[in-house]
XYZ file of C-alpha atoms in Angstrom:
581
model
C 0.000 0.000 0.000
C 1.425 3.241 -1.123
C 1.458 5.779 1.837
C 1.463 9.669 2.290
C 4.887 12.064 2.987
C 4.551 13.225 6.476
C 6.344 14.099 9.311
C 4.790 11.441 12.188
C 6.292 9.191 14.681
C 5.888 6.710 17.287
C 6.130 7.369 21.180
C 9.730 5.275 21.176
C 10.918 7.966 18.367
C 9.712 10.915 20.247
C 12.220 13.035 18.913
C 12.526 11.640 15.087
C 10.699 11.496 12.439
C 9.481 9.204 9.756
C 7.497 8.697 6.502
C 4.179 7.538 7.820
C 0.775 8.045 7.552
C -1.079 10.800 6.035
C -1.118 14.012 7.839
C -0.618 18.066 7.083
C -1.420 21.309 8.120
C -1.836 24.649 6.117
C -2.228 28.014 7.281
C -3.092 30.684 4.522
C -3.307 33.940 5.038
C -5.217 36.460 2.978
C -3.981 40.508 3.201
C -5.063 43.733 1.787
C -2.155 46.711 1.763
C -2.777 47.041 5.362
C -2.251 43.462 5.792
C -5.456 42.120 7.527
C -6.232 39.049 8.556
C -9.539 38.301 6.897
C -9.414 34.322 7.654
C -7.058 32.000 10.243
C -7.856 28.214 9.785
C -6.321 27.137 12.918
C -3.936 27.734 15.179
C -0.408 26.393 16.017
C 1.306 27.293 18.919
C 0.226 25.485 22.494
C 2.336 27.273 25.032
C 5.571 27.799 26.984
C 5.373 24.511 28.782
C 5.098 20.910 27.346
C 2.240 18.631 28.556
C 5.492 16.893 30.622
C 6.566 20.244 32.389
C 9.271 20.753 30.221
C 9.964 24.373 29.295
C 10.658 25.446 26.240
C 13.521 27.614 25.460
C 13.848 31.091 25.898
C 11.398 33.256 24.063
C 9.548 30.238 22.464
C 6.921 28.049 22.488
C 5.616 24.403 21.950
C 3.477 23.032 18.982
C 2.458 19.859 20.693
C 0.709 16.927 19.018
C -1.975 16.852 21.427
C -4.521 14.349 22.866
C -8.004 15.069 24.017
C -8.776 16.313 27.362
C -8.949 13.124 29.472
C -7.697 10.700 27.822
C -4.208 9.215 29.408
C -3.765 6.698 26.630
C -4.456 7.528 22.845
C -2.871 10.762 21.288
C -2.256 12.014 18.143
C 1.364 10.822 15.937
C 1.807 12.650 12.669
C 3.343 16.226 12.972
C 3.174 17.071 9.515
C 2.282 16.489 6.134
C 5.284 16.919 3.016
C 4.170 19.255 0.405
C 7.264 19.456 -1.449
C 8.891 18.550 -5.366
C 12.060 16.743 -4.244
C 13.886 14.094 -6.459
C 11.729 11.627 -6.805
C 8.823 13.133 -5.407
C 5.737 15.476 -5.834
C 3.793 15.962 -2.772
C 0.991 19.053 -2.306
C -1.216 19.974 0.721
C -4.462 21.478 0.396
C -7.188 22.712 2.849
C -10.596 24.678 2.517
C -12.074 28.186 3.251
C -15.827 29.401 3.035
C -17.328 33.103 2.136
C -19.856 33.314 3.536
C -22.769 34.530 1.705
C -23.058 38.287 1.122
C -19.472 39.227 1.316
C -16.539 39.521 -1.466
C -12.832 38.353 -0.536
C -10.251 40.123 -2.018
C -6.933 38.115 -1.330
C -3.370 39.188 -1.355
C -1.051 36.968 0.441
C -1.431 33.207 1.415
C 0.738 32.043 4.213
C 1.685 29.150 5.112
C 3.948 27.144 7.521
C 7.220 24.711 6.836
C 9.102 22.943 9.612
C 12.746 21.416 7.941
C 14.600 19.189 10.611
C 17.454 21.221 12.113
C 17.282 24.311 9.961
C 18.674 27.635 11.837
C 17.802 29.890 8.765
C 14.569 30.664 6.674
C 14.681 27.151 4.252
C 12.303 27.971 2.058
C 12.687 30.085 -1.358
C 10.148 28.761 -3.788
C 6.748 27.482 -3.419
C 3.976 27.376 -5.841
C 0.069 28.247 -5.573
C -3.453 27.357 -6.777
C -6.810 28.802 -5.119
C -10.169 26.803 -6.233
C -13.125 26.902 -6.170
C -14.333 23.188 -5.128
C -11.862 20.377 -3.913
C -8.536 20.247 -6.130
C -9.069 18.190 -8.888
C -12.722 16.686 -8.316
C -14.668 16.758 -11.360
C -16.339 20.151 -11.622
C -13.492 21.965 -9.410
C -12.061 25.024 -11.165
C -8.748 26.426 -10.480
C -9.605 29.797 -10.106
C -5.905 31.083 -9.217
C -2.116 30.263 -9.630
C -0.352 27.290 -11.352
C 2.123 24.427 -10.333
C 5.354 26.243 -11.512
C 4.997 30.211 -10.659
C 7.307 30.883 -7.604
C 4.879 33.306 -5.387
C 7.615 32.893 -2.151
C 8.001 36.470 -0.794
C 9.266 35.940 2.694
C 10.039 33.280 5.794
C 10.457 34.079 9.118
C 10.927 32.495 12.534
C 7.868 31.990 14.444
C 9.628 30.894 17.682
C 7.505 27.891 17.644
C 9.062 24.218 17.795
C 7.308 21.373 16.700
C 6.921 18.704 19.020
C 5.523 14.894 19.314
C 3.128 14.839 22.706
C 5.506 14.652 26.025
C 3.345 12.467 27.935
C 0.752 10.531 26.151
C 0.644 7.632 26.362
C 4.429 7.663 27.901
C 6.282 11.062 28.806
C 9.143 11.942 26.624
C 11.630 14.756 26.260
C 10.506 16.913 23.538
C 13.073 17.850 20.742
C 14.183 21.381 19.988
C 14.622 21.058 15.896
C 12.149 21.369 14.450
C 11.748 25.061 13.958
C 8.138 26.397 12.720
C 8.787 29.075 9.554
C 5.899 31.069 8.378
C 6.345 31.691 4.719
C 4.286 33.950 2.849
C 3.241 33.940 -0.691
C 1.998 36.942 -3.228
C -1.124 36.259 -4.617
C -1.113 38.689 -7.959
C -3.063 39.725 -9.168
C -5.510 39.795 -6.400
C -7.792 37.237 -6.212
C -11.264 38.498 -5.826
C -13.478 35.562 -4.211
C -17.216 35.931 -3.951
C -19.687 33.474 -1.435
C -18.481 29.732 -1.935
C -16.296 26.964 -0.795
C -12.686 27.335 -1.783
C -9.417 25.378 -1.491
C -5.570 26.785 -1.033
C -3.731 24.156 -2.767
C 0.243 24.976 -2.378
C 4.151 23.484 -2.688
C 7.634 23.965 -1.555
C 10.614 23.491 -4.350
C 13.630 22.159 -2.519
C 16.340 19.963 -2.594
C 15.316 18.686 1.114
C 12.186 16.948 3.040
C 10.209 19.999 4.131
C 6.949 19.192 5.908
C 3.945 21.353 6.778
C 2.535 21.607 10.606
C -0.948 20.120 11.301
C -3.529 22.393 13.192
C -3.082 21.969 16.663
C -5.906 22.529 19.025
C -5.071 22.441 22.584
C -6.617 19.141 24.369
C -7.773 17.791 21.185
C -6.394 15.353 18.737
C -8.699 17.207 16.071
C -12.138 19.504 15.223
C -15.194 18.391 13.657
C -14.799 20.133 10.323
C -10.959 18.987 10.024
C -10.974 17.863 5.763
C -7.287 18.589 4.718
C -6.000 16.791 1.590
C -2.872 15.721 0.352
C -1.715 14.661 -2.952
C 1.251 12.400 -3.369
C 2.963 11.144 -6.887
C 3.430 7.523 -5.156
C -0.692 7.124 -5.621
C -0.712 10.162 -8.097
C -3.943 10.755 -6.069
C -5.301 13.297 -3.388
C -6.435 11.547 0.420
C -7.402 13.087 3.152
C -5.228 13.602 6.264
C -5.637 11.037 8.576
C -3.849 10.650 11.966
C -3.998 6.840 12.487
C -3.726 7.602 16.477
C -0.778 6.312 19.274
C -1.546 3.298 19.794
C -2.798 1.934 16.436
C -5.885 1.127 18.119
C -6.135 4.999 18.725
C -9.535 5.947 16.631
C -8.567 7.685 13.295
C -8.944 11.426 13.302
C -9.010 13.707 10.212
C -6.886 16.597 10.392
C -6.530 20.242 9.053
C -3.895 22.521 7.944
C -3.423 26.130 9.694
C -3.894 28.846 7.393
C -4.757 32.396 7.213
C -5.331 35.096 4.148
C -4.601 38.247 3.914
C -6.752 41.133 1.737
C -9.924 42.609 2.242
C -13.449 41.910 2.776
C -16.464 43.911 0.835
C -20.027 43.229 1.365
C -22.355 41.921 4.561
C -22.314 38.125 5.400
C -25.882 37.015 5.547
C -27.094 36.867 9.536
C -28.175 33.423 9.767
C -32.110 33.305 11.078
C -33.685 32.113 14.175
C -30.343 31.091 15.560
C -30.658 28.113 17.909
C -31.491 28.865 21.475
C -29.867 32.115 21.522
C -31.875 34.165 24.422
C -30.162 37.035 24.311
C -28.943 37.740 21.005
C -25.342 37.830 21.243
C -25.454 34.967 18.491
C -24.449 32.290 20.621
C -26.430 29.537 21.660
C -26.934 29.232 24.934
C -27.074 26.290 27.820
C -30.212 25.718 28.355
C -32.747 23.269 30.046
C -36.301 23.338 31.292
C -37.006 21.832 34.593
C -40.856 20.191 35.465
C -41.141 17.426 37.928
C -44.249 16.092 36.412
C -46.471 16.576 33.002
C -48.791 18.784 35.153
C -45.849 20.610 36.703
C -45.073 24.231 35.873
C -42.001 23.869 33.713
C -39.045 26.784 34.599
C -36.513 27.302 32.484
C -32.886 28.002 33.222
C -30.519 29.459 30.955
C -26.918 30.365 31.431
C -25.383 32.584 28.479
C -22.271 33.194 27.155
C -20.886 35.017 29.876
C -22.004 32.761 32.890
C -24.911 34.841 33.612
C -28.492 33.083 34.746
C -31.560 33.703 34.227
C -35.323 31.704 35.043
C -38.492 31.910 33.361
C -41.695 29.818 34.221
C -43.511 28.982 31.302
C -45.146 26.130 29.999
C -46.215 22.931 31.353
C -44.408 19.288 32.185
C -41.760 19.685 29.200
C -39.730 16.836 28.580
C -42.991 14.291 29.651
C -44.962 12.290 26.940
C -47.878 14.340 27.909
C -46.800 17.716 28.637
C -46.131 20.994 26.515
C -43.513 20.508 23.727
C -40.990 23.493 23.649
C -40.348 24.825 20.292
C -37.987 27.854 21.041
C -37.570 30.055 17.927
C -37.739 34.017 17.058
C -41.089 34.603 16.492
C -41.078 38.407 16.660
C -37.758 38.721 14.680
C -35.730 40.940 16.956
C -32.809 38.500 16.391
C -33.485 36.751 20.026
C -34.813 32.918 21.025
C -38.256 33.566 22.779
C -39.301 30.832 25.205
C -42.090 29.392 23.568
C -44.143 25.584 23.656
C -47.088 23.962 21.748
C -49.854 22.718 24.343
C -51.911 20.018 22.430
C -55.469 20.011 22.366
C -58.517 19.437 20.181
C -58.965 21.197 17.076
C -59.445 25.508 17.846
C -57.340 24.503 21.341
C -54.274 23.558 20.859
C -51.722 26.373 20.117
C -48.166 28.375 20.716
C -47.447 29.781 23.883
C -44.861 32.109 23.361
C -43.068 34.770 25.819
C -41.918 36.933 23.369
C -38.315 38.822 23.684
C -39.066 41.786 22.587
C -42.272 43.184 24.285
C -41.796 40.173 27.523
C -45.760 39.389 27.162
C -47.024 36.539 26.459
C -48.990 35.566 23.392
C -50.820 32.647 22.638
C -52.063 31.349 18.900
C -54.332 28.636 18.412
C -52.832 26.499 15.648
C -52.784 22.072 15.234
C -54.591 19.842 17.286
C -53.076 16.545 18.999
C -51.104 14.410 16.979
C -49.710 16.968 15.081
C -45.676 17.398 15.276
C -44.969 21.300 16.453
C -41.157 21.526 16.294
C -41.180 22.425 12.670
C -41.301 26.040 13.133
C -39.453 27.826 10.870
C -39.093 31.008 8.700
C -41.154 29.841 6.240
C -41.930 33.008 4.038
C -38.895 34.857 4.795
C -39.466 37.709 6.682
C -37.279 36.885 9.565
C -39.568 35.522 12.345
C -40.191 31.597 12.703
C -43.746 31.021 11.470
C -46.391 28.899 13.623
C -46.309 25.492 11.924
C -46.862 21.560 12.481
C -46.517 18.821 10.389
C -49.513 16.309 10.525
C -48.532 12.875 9.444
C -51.087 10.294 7.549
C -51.617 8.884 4.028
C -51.483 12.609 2.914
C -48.608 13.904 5.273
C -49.160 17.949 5.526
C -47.179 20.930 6.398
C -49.441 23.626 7.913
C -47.947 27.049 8.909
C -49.257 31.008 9.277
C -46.940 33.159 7.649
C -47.003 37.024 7.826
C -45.356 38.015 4.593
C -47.231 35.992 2.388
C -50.416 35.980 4.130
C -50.900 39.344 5.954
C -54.860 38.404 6.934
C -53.000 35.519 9.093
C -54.342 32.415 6.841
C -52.996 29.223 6.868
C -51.140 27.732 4.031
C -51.120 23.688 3.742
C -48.518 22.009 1.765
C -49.192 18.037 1.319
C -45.893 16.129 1.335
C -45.357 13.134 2.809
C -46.716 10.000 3.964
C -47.730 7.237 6.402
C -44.466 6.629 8.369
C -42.821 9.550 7.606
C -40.894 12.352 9.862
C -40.615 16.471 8.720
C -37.404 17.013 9.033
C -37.463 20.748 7.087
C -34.515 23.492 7.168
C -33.292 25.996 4.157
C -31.705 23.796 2.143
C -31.247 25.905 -1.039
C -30.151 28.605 0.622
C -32.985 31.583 0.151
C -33.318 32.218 3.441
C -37.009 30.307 3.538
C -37.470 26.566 5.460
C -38.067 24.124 2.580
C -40.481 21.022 3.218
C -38.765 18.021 4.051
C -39.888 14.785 5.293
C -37.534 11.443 5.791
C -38.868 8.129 4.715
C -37.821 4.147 5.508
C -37.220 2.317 2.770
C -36.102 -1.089 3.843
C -33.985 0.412 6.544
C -32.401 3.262 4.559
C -33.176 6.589 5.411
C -34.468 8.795 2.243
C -34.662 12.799 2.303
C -38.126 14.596 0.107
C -37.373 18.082 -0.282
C -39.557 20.113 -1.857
C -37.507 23.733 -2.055
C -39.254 26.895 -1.705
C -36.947 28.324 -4.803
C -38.934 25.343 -6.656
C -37.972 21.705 -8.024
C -37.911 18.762 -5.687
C -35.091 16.704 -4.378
C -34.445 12.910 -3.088
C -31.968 11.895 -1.049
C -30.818 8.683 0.301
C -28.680 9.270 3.361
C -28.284 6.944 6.676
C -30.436 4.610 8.104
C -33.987 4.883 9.462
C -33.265 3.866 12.689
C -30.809 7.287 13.113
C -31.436 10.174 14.705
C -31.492 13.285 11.942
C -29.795 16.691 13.492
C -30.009 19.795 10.980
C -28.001 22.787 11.256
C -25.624 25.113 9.270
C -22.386 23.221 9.935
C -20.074 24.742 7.069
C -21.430 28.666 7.467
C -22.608 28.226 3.269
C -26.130 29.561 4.617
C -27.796 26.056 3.707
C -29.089 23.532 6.044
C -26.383 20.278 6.522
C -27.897 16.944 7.562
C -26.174 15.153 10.641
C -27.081 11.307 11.235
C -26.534 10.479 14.854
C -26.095 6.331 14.921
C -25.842 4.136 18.248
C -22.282 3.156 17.701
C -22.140 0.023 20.843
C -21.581 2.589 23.768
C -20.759 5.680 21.566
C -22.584 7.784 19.368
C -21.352 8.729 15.634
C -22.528 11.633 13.847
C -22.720 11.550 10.121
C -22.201 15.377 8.869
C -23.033 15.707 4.979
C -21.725 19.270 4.481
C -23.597 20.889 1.790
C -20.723 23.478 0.600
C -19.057 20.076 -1.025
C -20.793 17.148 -0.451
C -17.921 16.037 1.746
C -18.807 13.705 4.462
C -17.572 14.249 8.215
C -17.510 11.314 10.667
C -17.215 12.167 14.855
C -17.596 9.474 17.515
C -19.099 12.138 20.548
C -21.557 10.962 23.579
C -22.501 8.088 24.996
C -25.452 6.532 23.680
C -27.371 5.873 27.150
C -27.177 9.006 28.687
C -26.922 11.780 26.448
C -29.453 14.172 24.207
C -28.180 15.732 20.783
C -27.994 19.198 21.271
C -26.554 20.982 18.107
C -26.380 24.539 18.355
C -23.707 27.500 17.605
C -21.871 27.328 21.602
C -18.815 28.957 20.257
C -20.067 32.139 18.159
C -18.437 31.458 15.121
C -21.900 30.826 12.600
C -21.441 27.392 12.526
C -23.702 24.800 13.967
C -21.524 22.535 16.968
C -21.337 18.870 17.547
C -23.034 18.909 21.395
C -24.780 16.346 23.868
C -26.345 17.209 27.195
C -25.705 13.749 29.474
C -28.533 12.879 31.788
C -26.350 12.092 35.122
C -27.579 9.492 37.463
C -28.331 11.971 40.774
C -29.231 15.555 41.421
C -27.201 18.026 40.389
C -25.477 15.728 37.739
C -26.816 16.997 33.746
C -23.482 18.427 31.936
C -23.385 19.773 28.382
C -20.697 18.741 26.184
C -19.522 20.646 23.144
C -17.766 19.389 20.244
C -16.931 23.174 18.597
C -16.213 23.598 15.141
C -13.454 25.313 15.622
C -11.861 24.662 19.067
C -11.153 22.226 21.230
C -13.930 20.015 23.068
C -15.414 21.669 26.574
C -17.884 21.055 28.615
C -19.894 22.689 31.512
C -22.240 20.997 34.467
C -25.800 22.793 34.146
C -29.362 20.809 35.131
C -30.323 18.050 37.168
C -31.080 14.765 36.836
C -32.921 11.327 38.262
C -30.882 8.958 36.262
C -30.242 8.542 32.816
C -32.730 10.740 30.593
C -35.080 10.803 33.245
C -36.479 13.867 34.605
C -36.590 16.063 36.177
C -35.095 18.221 33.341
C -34.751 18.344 29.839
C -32.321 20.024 27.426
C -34.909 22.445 24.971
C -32.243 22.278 21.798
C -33.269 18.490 21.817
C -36.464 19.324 20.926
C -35.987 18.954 17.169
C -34.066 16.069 16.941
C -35.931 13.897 14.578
């Protein structure tokens, strides 16, 4: 089996390295004259002190293959991935970018980092470029910018960052002081000028000696959820992603990205996405949040801690969380860009309704809409006009959508969509993009999960993705403004989330929670516009329920918030569950 250039190692060759297995990191860097920073894709650098207690030398720092948080046993082993034309060799590193929608890039510089064992002085002089627009070299990628022989090298300087194996797991080991981190930048003229999409930096060194790139290195994690970098290698003649194999080999495979940042300029206003998950207080960041009921006739309160540790309680709604009490359905329904508190309390026909404490005036309001049986946690923008519409799905031989917009029904009538069928689940979210919720319904077919879209832009769509047993968790996880479908599977003990990212079809894999205890709870927890792997674990005593966050672009955290009988038992329940389908 042919196998990747990289820089990797094994815990008995702390300090050396070896041709491997596949792993790289890129950091590009985008700059206008004034040099801004318009994009970092990682970071490198992981302190003064080694996860051993060894100190690094004066005036620098570690990069430190890490392990996650925890874990004693299993780290990462690659340190880098080659991207270089040596004799007898043809290596290039790639890694992706999104523009968001609304905005124009204008890029200057790309920069990017090069670690050469034992090198004192910059070793880098030529390097070549592409930018495109899709993955490199899939059919229907374009190469938007560059070539394979231009030199675009324009400077490399010390970083006073070493590269560094992990010091301590699974054994502790004296960390080397060679492997120098050199940030080289490259021109990008002229300027490329980028507008919303998915795009790949695609780059090499020229050099007569084995020059490696640095992987992204996220402190207490072996990797992030969204980690896709590619390498291509002229043993294979072939691109593969970058895939740390783990120390030991029965270490779970992680993917890995590449560190980059651009330099330039940024015109235009990225679309705000809408009706952000449970984000209270409109600092667009979901926040922790659970409502507490001891009964289904209990008063339900609900606690929420934001972004800055602050509390606050609300009582509203009735036995949340139990088969016969109110069913939350948290969304902006009066479109000042906050979550209101809101549930649907079934009833007969003319009696059922929304209950919702609305944000912006604190009153609450109350609209009859459904009647039992009906399936209330499909509200969504449906028309557009920025405030989650009233809606249920009611399933049968003729599944409908029902739901009251304002914009395209100012006298408050109700629109009814038929779609669907006996069996089936809504699953809807804005899948083309226009900023309206599309109907969407999944369907069994001998055990295979299939997606019916029918888009609000027109057209229908069919998709066969996951199994019909799997929980389906929707969400913008790539920041392209369209809705990404997440399949969360019973793994044995573990549960694995299947991300299909809609920017480029790409699929992401993450083993995260434990399948007896814990709630999918997707939802933006670090701020950065993109939806987060998360659980909230039912603990087995009071004062036990913790959330844990799997952020797009950080290492893992987690934070103890609700209570608990035993495993998802009451008394509380974790709202962002509530359209888990």
């Amino acid at each position: 089996m042919n196998k990747p250039n990289i820089l990797g190692k094994r815990l008995s060759q702390v300090c050396s390295y070896a041709v491997a297995m596949t792993i790289f990191a890129i950091i590009i860097t985008a700059s206008n004259a004034s040099a801004q920073i318009i994009y970092d894709n990682g970071p490198i650098a992981t302190g003064s002190t080694s996860k051993n207690g060894t100190a690094a030398p004066a005036g620098k720092q570690w990069s430190e293959v890490q392990s996650d948080n925890g874990n004693t046993t299993e780290s990462n082993t690659l340190a880098a991935s080659g991207c270089q034309a040596v004799a007898g060799g043809n290596n290039r590193c790639a890694d992706d970018f999104t523009i968001p929608v609304g905005e124009t890039w204008t890029i200057n510089q790309v920069t990017v980092y090069i670690i050469q064992v034992g090198a004192v002085t910059n070793p880098v002089n030529n390097m070549n470029l592409r930018i495109w627009n899709g993955s490199p070299e899939q059919p229907g990628s374009v190469a938007v910018f560059g070539d394979t022989t231009t030199n675009r090298f324009l400077s490399g300087t010390d970083t006073n960052i070493l590269r560094c194996f992990n010091s301590l797991v699974p054994a502790s080991n004296v960390p080397r002081t060679d492997l120098t981190v050199w940030e080289v930048k490259m021109t990008v003229a002229p300027s490329a000028v980028l507008t919303a999409g998915t795009y790949w930096v695609d780059f090499q060194t020229t050099t007569t000696a084995a020059q490696f790139t640095p992987l992204a290195t996220y402190v207490g994690a072996r990797n992030v959820p969204l980690n896709n970098a590619r390498q291509f290698t002229s043993s294979t003649g072939l691109w593969a992603d970058v895939v740390d194999a783990g120390n030991p080999a029965a270490a779970p495979d992680v993917r890995l990205g590449v560190p980059f940042k651009l330099e330039g300029s940024k015109a235009g206003v990225a679309a705000i996405p809408r009706n952000r998950s449970m984000d209270f207080d409109g600092d667009n960041i979901s926040d922790l949040t659970i409502a507490r009921s001891s009964s289904a006739t209990d008063p339900s309160v609900w606690w929420v801690k934001n972004s800055t540790g602050a509390v606050t309680s609300r009582t509203h709604g009735t036995g949340i969380g139990f088969g016969a009490g109110d069913i939350s359905t948290p969304a902006d329904f009066d479109g000042d860009g906050k979550t209101d508190i809101a549930v649907w309390r079934p009833g007969a026909a003319l009696t059922a309704g929304f209950s919702i404490l609305q944000s912006s005036t604190g009153t609450v309001v109350f609209q009859q809409f459904g009647q039992t049986g009906d399936d209330p946690t499909i509200v969504r923008d449906y028309d557009g006009d920025g405030k989650a519409d009233a809606a249920v799905y009611r399933a049968g031989a003729s599944g409908t959508f029902y739901y009251r917009g304002t914009l395209n029904n100012p006298g408050g009538n109700v629109t009814f969509v038929p779609w669907g069928s006996t069996g089936d689940r809504a699953l809807p979210g804005d899948f083309d993009g226009d900023g309206k919720a599309d109907f969407a319904i999944i369907r069994n077919n001998a055990g295979l999960a299939e997606h019916w879209r029918r888009l609000s832009t027109g057209g229908t769509q069919v998709l066969q993705y996951g199994l019909s047993t799997d929980k389906f968790v929707t969400g913008d996880y790539d920041l392209d403004n369209r809705t990404d479908i997440n399949a969360v599977r019973v793994s044995g003990a573990t549960l694995t989330w299947y991300l299909l990212k809609s920017s480029d079809q790409t699929l992401v894999i993450e083993s995260y929670g434990n399948a007896a205890t814990d709630y999918p709870i997707s939802g933006d927890y670090d701020g950065d516009g993109r939806t987060d792997i998360a659980v909230w674990r039912s603990g087995a005593g009071a004062d036990q329920g913790f959330f844990f966050v799997r952020s797009s672009a950080s290492a893992r955290s987690q934070a103890k918030w609700g209570n608990s009988g035993g495993s998802l038992t009451a008394p509380d329940y974790p709202v962002a569950n509530f359209n888990v389908k």
